[in-house]
């Protein structure tokens, strides 16, 4: 680590940021961020800025990509929090949903001798070697959003994110209550699932959580990945609609795939949402999902909170002051059904 000085002023600025709440989501696309190779190393700062730059905590963030509204809000949360005014220099890398790009970014962060590495891993496996390299370089790794599956958990400092298994269970719990309220509890229900990127914690957890709460009268007709993107979600839903003419429920493992599915359903001349033929269950609860619910297209979105910037910052401040943090930190999340959407949309931060 190159630097260990953080002024009282900077801590006060950070505290003020935390007190005013999490980062604000904007529509700036994450894809505009410079890749790791292009990011200027701290050492290249102009001489006049060098003294101040030496006091900044340098954080490399290996981001998944810009595949969804959720991801855009997550990127914005980091870019808003990890600014010079809060005592940080952020080196941001967009991996375009490719693990090999994230591995390259981590190696570049190690070369640049960053103080902390933050990783939102695309998938859970395949991290042992590069995280061992970070450990040997003495750089703490903080996992955010998704988890890694490594043999030695000392390869990372801690993890903060949503409880994906619980999100899946909550989605199935909502469906069970909804069908009961509709007098359909004993009906045979056919479900298809648009899965996220296979092997990503958000996919693994949501699929597993939902499966664990399947009722005896429910049949999972099919599950296929839509890669967490709207276009792929639409494509997969089009193929489901061609194969199955009796779909009652679509479980989309994020809002953007649900938007794609809704487009496919409408294009096929079918209807969805509370008044339609097909029930749409989604995850994330981004603002556009509330708009979709208000428009009558989506039934429910299970929240996955993306505003991890201030949370990771708080972890770093704790570590900087010699404190310890919990190994695993879950964020509180809710379930937002269509009937509450109009009242809630105004208070959504992303
Ligand atoms: O890991 C969180 C998931 O990743 C979100 O549900 C999804 O929108 C994003 O791409």
Short mmCIF file of C-alpha atoms and ligand atoms in Angstrom, two decimals:
data_model
loop_
_atom_site.label_atom_id
_atom_site.label_comp_id
_atom_site.label_asym_id
_atom_site.label_seq_id
_atom_site.Cartn_x
_atom_site.Cartn_y
_atom_site.Cartn_z
CA UNK A 1 0.00 0.00 0.00
CA UNK A 2 1.32 3.41 -0.94
CA UNK A 3 -0.61 5.62 1.37
CA UNK A 4 -2.03 5.65 4.86
CA UNK A 5 -2.94 9.29 5.55
CA UNK A 6 -6.53 10.43 5.50
CA UNK A 7 -7.38 13.85 6.90
CA UNK A 8 -10.13 14.57 9.42
CA UNK A 9 -11.67 16.80 6.79
CA UNK A 10 -12.01 13.91 4.36
CA UNK A 11 -13.56 11.68 7.02
CA UNK A 12 -16.06 14.42 7.79
CA UNK A 13 -16.92 14.71 4.10
CA UNK A 14 -17.49 10.95 3.95
CA UNK A 15 -19.63 10.97 7.08
CA UNK A 16 -21.75 13.75 5.59
CA UNK A 17 -22.19 11.67 2.44
CA UNK A 18 -23.26 8.61 4.42
CA UNK A 19 -25.71 10.64 6.47
CA UNK A 20 -27.40 12.01 3.38
CA UNK A 21 -28.01 8.48 2.12
CA UNK A 22 -26.85 6.23 -0.68
CA UNK A 23 -25.62 7.30 -4.12
CA UNK A 24 -28.15 8.76 -6.52
CA UNK A 25 -28.85 6.76 -9.66
CA UNK A 26 -28.48 8.63 -12.91
CA UNK A 27 -28.75 7.48 -16.48
CA UNK A 28 -25.03 7.82 -17.32
CA UNK A 29 -24.11 4.54 -19.04
CA UNK A 30 -21.34 2.55 -17.33
CA UNK A 31 -19.94 1.57 -20.73
CA UNK A 32 -18.46 5.05 -21.05
CA UNK A 33 -15.94 4.29 -18.33
CA UNK A 34 -12.33 3.86 -19.44
CA UNK A 35 -11.05 0.26 -19.47
CA UNK A 36 -8.28 -0.60 -16.98
CA UNK A 37 -5.53 -0.41 -19.59
CA UNK A 38 -6.50 3.19 -20.37
CA UNK A 39 -6.91 4.29 -16.75
CA UNK A 40 -4.11 6.64 -15.69
CA UNK A 41 -2.09 5.14 -12.82
CA UNK A 42 -1.85 7.27 -9.67
CA UNK A 43 1.85 7.82 -10.32
CA UNK A 44 1.10 9.73 -13.55
CA UNK A 45 -0.69 12.59 -11.75
CA UNK A 46 0.61 16.10 -12.52
CA UNK A 47 3.28 17.24 -10.00
CA UNK A 48 1.03 20.00 -8.61
CA UNK A 49 -1.58 17.41 -7.69
CA UNK A 50 0.87 14.84 -6.37
CA UNK A 51 0.78 15.75 -2.68
CA UNK A 52 -3.01 15.56 -2.54
CA UNK A 53 -3.09 12.44 -4.69
CA UNK A 54 -0.71 10.71 -2.26
CA UNK A 55 -3.27 11.11 0.48
CA UNK A 56 -6.10 9.59 -1.51
CA UNK A 57 -7.17 6.00 -1.00
CA UNK A 58 -6.83 4.36 -4.40
CA UNK A 59 -9.62 1.89 -5.14
CA UNK A 60 -9.83 -0.31 -8.22
CA UNK A 61 -13.38 -1.44 -9.00
CA UNK A 62 -13.73 -4.47 -11.31
CA UNK A 63 -17.33 -4.05 -12.41
CA UNK A 64 -19.33 -6.73 -14.26
CA UNK A 65 -20.51 -4.55 -17.15
CA UNK A 66 -23.46 -2.37 -18.08
CA UNK A 67 -26.01 -5.08 -18.80
CA UNK A 68 -28.96 -3.72 -16.83
CA UNK A 69 -30.55 -0.70 -15.16
CA UNK A 70 -29.46 -2.22 -11.85
CA UNK A 71 -25.83 -2.30 -13.00
CA UNK A 72 -25.98 1.33 -14.15
CA UNK A 73 -27.28 2.36 -10.72
CA UNK A 74 -24.54 0.30 -9.05
CA UNK A 75 -21.81 1.94 -11.14
CA UNK A 76 -23.23 5.37 -10.40
CA UNK A 77 -23.30 4.60 -6.69
CA UNK A 78 -19.53 3.89 -6.78
CA UNK A 79 -18.71 6.86 -9.01
CA UNK A 80 -20.64 9.20 -6.73
CA UNK A 81 -19.08 7.87 -3.54
CA UNK A 82 -15.47 7.26 -4.56
CA UNK A 83 -14.52 10.83 -5.39
CA UNK A 84 -11.61 13.01 -4.28
CA UNK A 85 -13.84 15.05 -1.98
CA UNK A 86 -14.39 11.85 0.01
CA UNK A 87 -10.68 11.00 0.00
CA UNK A 88 -10.62 8.51 -2.88
CA UNK A 89 -9.24 7.97 -6.33
CA UNK A 90 -11.37 5.44 -8.21
CA UNK A 91 -10.02 3.33 -11.06
CA UNK A 92 -13.11 1.88 -12.70
CA UNK A 93 -13.13 -1.06 -15.10
CA UNK A 94 -16.17 -2.30 -17.06
CA UNK A 95 -15.55 -5.98 -17.90
CA UNK A 96 -18.40 -6.24 -20.41
CA UNK A 97 -19.70 -9.35 -18.64
CA UNK A 98 -16.45 -11.26 -19.29
CA UNK A 99 -14.54 -12.91 -16.44
CA UNK A 100 -11.25 -12.76 -18.36
CA UNK A 101 -11.60 -8.96 -18.52
CA UNK A 102 -12.13 -8.82 -14.76
CA UNK A 103 -9.03 -10.94 -14.17
CA UNK A 104 -7.03 -8.59 -16.42
CA UNK A 105 -8.41 -5.58 -14.53
CA UNK A 106 -7.41 -7.06 -11.16
CA UNK A 107 -3.88 -7.71 -12.43
CA UNK A 108 -3.73 -4.12 -13.68
CA UNK A 109 -4.89 -2.86 -10.26
CA UNK A 110 -2.16 -4.93 -8.60
CA UNK A 111 0.43 -3.44 -10.98
CA UNK A 112 -0.83 0.04 -10.17
CA UNK A 113 -0.48 -0.74 -6.44
CA UNK A 114 -4.01 0.30 -5.54
CA UNK A 115 -4.93 0.34 -1.86
CA UNK A 116 -8.11 -1.73 -2.23
CA UNK A 117 -9.65 -3.88 -4.93
CA UNK A 118 -13.44 -4.10 -5.15
CA UNK A 119 -14.76 -6.99 -7.21
CA UNK A 120 -18.32 -7.67 -8.38
CA UNK A 121 -17.58 -11.07 -9.90
CA UNK A 122 -19.35 -12.05 -13.13
CA UNK A 123 -19.48 -15.69 -11.98
CA UNK A 124 -18.58 -17.42 -8.73
CA UNK A 125 -15.81 -19.81 -9.81
CA UNK A 126 -12.30 -19.31 -11.24
CA UNK A 127 -10.94 -16.65 -8.86
CA UNK A 128 -8.40 -18.54 -6.73
CA UNK A 129 -5.28 -17.66 -8.73
CA UNK A 130 -5.83 -13.95 -9.26
CA UNK A 131 -7.09 -13.37 -5.71
CA UNK A 132 -3.99 -15.17 -4.42
CA UNK A 133 -1.92 -12.69 -6.47
CA UNK A 134 -3.78 -9.77 -4.83
CA UNK A 135 -3.19 -11.30 -1.40
CA UNK A 136 0.52 -11.73 -2.08
CA UNK A 137 0.66 -8.07 -3.14
CA UNK A 138 -0.93 -7.14 0.21
CA UNK A 139 -4.04 -5.59 -1.36
CA UNK A 140 -7.32 -6.29 0.44
CA UNK A 141 -10.15 -7.45 -1.85
CA UNK A 142 -13.72 -6.46 -1.01
CA UNK A 143 -16.44 -8.42 -2.80
CA UNK A 144 -19.56 -6.49 -3.64
CA UNK A 145 -22.88 -7.67 -5.14
CA UNK A 146 -21.96 -11.24 -6.19
CA UNK A 147 -19.92 -13.90 -4.36
CA UNK A 148 -16.88 -15.99 -5.26
CA UNK A 149 -16.45 -19.71 -4.66
CA UNK A 150 -12.82 -20.09 -3.54
CA UNK A 151 -11.08 -22.78 -1.47
CA UNK A 152 -9.52 -20.21 0.90
CA UNK A 153 -11.80 -17.45 2.15
CA UNK A 154 -8.83 -15.42 3.39
CA UNK A 155 -8.41 -14.44 -0.29
CA UNK A 156 -11.03 -11.77 0.29
CA UNK A 157 -11.67 -9.41 3.17
CA UNK A 158 -15.47 -9.48 3.14
CA UNK A 159 -18.58 -9.51 0.96
CA UNK A 160 -21.55 -7.13 0.89
CA UNK A 161 -24.67 -7.64 -1.24
CA UNK A 162 -28.22 -8.93 -1.52
CA UNK A 163 -29.44 -12.30 -0.26
CA UNK A 164 -30.18 -13.90 -3.63
CA UNK A 165 -31.55 -17.16 -2.22
CA UNK A 166 -34.00 -15.22 -0.07
CA UNK A 167 -34.98 -13.12 -3.10
CA UNK A 168 -35.90 -16.36 -4.96
CA UNK A 169 -37.84 -17.65 -1.95
CA UNK A 170 -39.66 -14.32 -1.64
CA UNK A 171 -40.66 -14.46 -5.32
CA UNK A 172 -42.18 -17.93 -4.89
CA UNK A 173 -43.80 -16.86 -1.62
CA UNK A 174 -45.42 -13.92 -3.39
CA UNK A 175 -46.72 -16.21 -6.18
CA UNK A 176 -48.21 -18.62 -3.67
CA UNK A 177 -50.08 -15.83 -1.86
CA UNK A 178 -51.18 -14.22 -5.13
CA UNK A 179 -52.63 -17.47 -6.52
CA UNK A 180 -54.41 -18.15 -3.23
CA UNK A 181 -55.93 -14.66 -3.27
CA UNK A 182 -57.07 -15.32 -6.86
CA UNK A 183 -58.71 -18.61 -5.86
CA UNK A 184 -56.14 -20.49 -8.00
CA UNK A 185 -54.20 -22.27 -5.24
CA UNK A 186 -55.18 -25.75 -6.52
CA UNK A 187 -54.74 -24.96 -10.22
CA UNK A 188 -51.97 -26.54 -12.31
CA UNK A 189 -49.55 -23.65 -12.97
CA UNK A 190 -46.93 -23.69 -15.74
CA UNK A 191 -43.82 -21.59 -15.22
CA UNK A 192 -40.85 -20.61 -17.39
CA UNK A 193 -37.72 -18.94 -16.03
CA UNK A 194 -35.41 -16.47 -17.76
CA UNK A 195 -32.22 -17.05 -15.83
CA UNK A 196 -29.38 -14.60 -15.36
CA UNK A 197 -25.80 -15.29 -16.39
CA UNK A 198 -25.26 -18.95 -15.53
CA UNK A 199 -22.93 -19.29 -12.56
CA UNK A 200 -23.49 -15.74 -11.27
CA UNK A 201 -24.57 -15.59 -7.62
CA UNK A 202 -27.72 -13.69 -8.58
CA UNK A 203 -28.70 -16.51 -10.97
CA UNK A 204 -27.66 -19.37 -8.69
CA UNK A 205 -29.37 -17.95 -5.61
CA UNK A 206 -32.62 -16.85 -7.26
CA UNK A 207 -33.01 -20.14 -9.16
CA UNK A 208 -32.30 -22.16 -6.01
CA UNK A 209 -34.52 -20.02 -3.75
CA UNK A 210 -37.50 -20.20 -6.10
CA UNK A 211 -37.07 -23.96 -6.67
CA UNK A 212 -37.04 -24.61 -2.93
CA UNK A 213 -40.52 -23.08 -2.56
CA UNK A 214 -42.23 -24.59 -5.63
CA UNK A 215 -45.75 -25.83 -4.81
CA UNK A 216 -46.82 -29.35 -5.85
CA UNK A 217 -49.23 -27.88 -8.40
CA UNK A 218 -46.53 -25.85 -10.15
CA UNK A 219 -44.53 -27.16 -13.10
CA UNK A 220 -41.29 -25.55 -14.28
CA UNK A 221 -41.66 -26.01 -18.05
CA UNK A 222 -38.26 -24.57 -18.97
CA UNK A 223 -35.34 -22.46 -17.77
CA UNK A 224 -32.87 -20.69 -20.07
CA UNK A 225 -30.39 -17.89 -19.63
CA UNK A 226 -31.20 -14.41 -20.90
CA UNK A 227 -27.79 -13.15 -19.66
CA UNK A 228 -29.48 -10.41 -17.56
CA UNK A 229 -30.10 -8.35 -20.74
CA UNK A 230 -33.33 -7.08 -22.24
CA UNK A 231 -32.54 -8.21 -25.80
CA UNK A 232 -31.62 -11.76 -24.79
CA UNK A 233 -34.61 -11.92 -22.43
CA UNK A 234 -36.88 -11.03 -25.36
CA UNK A 235 -35.20 -13.59 -27.63
CA UNK A 236 -35.53 -16.44 -25.11
CA UNK A 237 -39.15 -15.51 -24.35
CA UNK A 238 -39.97 -15.56 -28.07
CA UNK A 239 -38.66 -19.11 -28.26
CA UNK A 240 -40.57 -20.16 -25.09
CA UNK A 241 -43.79 -18.79 -26.60
CA UNK A 242 -43.21 -20.83 -29.75
CA UNK A 243 -42.61 -24.01 -27.74
CA UNK A 244 -45.31 -23.68 -25.05
CA UNK A 245 -48.83 -22.37 -25.53
CA UNK A 246 -49.84 -22.73 -21.88
CA UNK A 247 -47.42 -20.51 -19.93
CA UNK A 248 -49.05 -19.08 -16.77
CA UNK A 249 -46.02 -17.47 -15.13
CA UNK A 250 -42.72 -15.95 -16.28
CA UNK A 251 -39.97 -15.64 -13.68
CA UNK A 252 -37.37 -13.21 -15.04
CA UNK A 253 -34.25 -13.11 -12.90
CA UNK A 254 -33.93 -9.37 -13.46
CA UNK A 255 -36.12 -6.48 -14.55
CA UNK A 256 -34.45 -5.95 -17.91
CA UNK A 257 -35.12 -9.53 -19.01
CA UNK A 258 -38.72 -9.06 -17.82
CA UNK A 259 -39.04 -5.97 -20.07
CA UNK A 260 -37.81 -8.06 -23.00
CA UNK A 261 -40.25 -10.87 -22.11
CA UNK A 262 -43.16 -8.43 -21.93
CA UNK A 263 -42.30 -7.14 -25.42
CA UNK A 264 -42.21 -10.73 -26.73
CA UNK A 265 -45.54 -11.59 -25.09
CA UNK A 266 -47.24 -8.53 -26.58
CA UNK A 267 -45.72 -9.20 -30.00
CA UNK A 268 -47.16 -12.72 -29.83
CA UNK A 269 -50.63 -11.23 -29.26
CA UNK A 270 -50.82 -12.33 -25.63
CA UNK A 271 -51.32 -10.25 -22.49
CA UNK A 272 -49.54 -10.11 -19.15
CA UNK A 273 -49.66 -8.40 -15.75
CA UNK A 274 -52.46 -8.32 -13.17
CA UNK A 275 -55.22 -8.17 -15.81
CA UNK A 276 -53.48 -10.35 -18.41
CA UNK A 277 -52.94 -14.03 -19.25
CA UNK A 278 -49.37 -14.36 -17.99
CA UNK A 279 -48.08 -13.42 -14.54
CA UNK A 280 -44.70 -11.62 -14.64
CA UNK A 281 -42.37 -11.97 -11.65
CA UNK A 282 -39.11 -10.06 -11.71
CA UNK A 283 -36.11 -9.04 -9.59
CA UNK A 284 -34.25 -5.77 -8.91
CA UNK A 285 -37.15 -3.29 -8.48
CA UNK A 286 -35.55 -0.54 -10.56
CA UNK A 287 -37.64 2.53 -11.35
CA UNK A 288 -38.57 1.23 -14.81
CA UNK A 289 -40.08 -1.87 -13.17
CA UNK A 290 -42.40 0.38 -11.18
CA UNK A 291 -43.37 2.11 -14.43
CA UNK A 292 -44.05 -1.30 -15.96
CA UNK A 293 -46.23 -2.27 -12.98
CA UNK A 294 -48.12 1.03 -13.18
CA UNK A 295 -48.66 0.41 -16.91
CA UNK A 296 -50.22 -2.96 -15.98
CA UNK A 297 -47.52 -5.18 -17.55
CA UNK A 298 -45.58 -6.58 -14.58
CA UNK A 299 -47.02 -8.17 -11.41
CA UNK A 300 -44.18 -7.92 -8.91
CA UNK A 301 -40.50 -7.07 -8.58
CA UNK A 302 -38.38 -8.43 -5.74
CA UNK A 303 -35.83 -5.86 -4.68
CA UNK A 304 -32.08 -6.20 -5.12
CA UNK A 305 -30.42 -3.05 -3.82
CA UNK A 306 -27.53 -1.79 -6.01
CA UNK A 307 -26.38 1.16 -3.89
CA UNK A 308 -23.23 -0.46 -2.57
CA UNK A 309 -20.83 2.48 -3.03
CA UNK A 310 -21.37 4.01 0.43
CA UNK A 311 -21.42 0.55 2.02
CA UNK A 312 -18.04 -0.37 0.56
CA UNK A 313 -16.71 3.06 1.54
CA UNK A 314 -17.80 2.46 5.13
CA UNK A 315 -16.01 -0.91 5.10
CA UNK A 316 -12.82 0.75 3.83
CA UNK A 317 -13.02 3.46 6.50
CA UNK A 318 -13.42 0.79 9.19
CA UNK A 319 -10.39 -1.10 7.88
CA UNK A 320 -8.40 2.14 7.59
CA UNK A 321 -9.02 2.90 11.24
CA UNK A 322 -7.82 -0.57 12.24
CA UNK A 323 -11.28 -2.01 12.81
CA UNK A 324 -12.70 -5.34 11.67
CA UNK A 325 -15.74 -6.03 9.52
CA UNK A 326 -18.12 -8.98 9.24
CA UNK A 327 -17.12 -11.48 6.57
CA UNK A 328 -20.63 -11.53 5.05
CA UNK A 329 -22.99 -8.53 5.09
CA UNK A 330 -26.51 -8.79 3.66
CA UNK A 331 -28.50 -5.74 2.63
CA UNK A 332 -32.21 -5.43 3.58
CA UNK A 333 -34.51 -5.81 0.59
CA UNK A 334 -38.29 -5.74 0.00
CA UNK A 335 -40.96 -7.15 -2.31
CA UNK A 336 -42.90 -4.67 -4.45
CA UNK A 337 -46.20 -5.86 -5.96
CA UNK A 338 -48.03 -3.92 -8.70
CA UNK A 339 -50.78 -2.65 -6.40
CA UNK A 340 -48.26 -0.65 -4.36
CA UNK A 341 -46.22 0.65 -7.33
CA UNK A 342 -47.92 4.02 -7.82
CA UNK A 343 -47.50 4.93 -4.14
CA UNK A 344 -43.88 3.76 -3.98
CA UNK A 345 -42.29 4.91 -7.24
CA UNK A 346 -41.69 8.46 -5.96
CA UNK A 347 -39.44 7.23 -3.17
CA UNK A 348 -37.25 4.96 -5.29
CA UNK A 349 -33.58 6.02 -5.48
CA UNK A 350 -32.72 3.99 -8.58
O1 LIG B 1 -25.94 -9.29 -9.39
C1 LIG B 1 -27.07 -8.49 -9.44
C2 LIG B 1 -27.77 -8.69 -10.75
O2 LIG B 1 -26.89 -8.32 -11.80
C3 LIG B 1 -29.00 -7.85 -10.99
O3 LIG B 1 -30.17 -8.51 -10.69
C4 LIG B 1 -28.95 -7.67 -12.46
O4 LIG B 1 -29.84 -6.74 -12.97
C5 LIG B 1 -27.54 -7.43 -12.67
O5 LIG B 1 -27.14 -7.50 -13.96
#
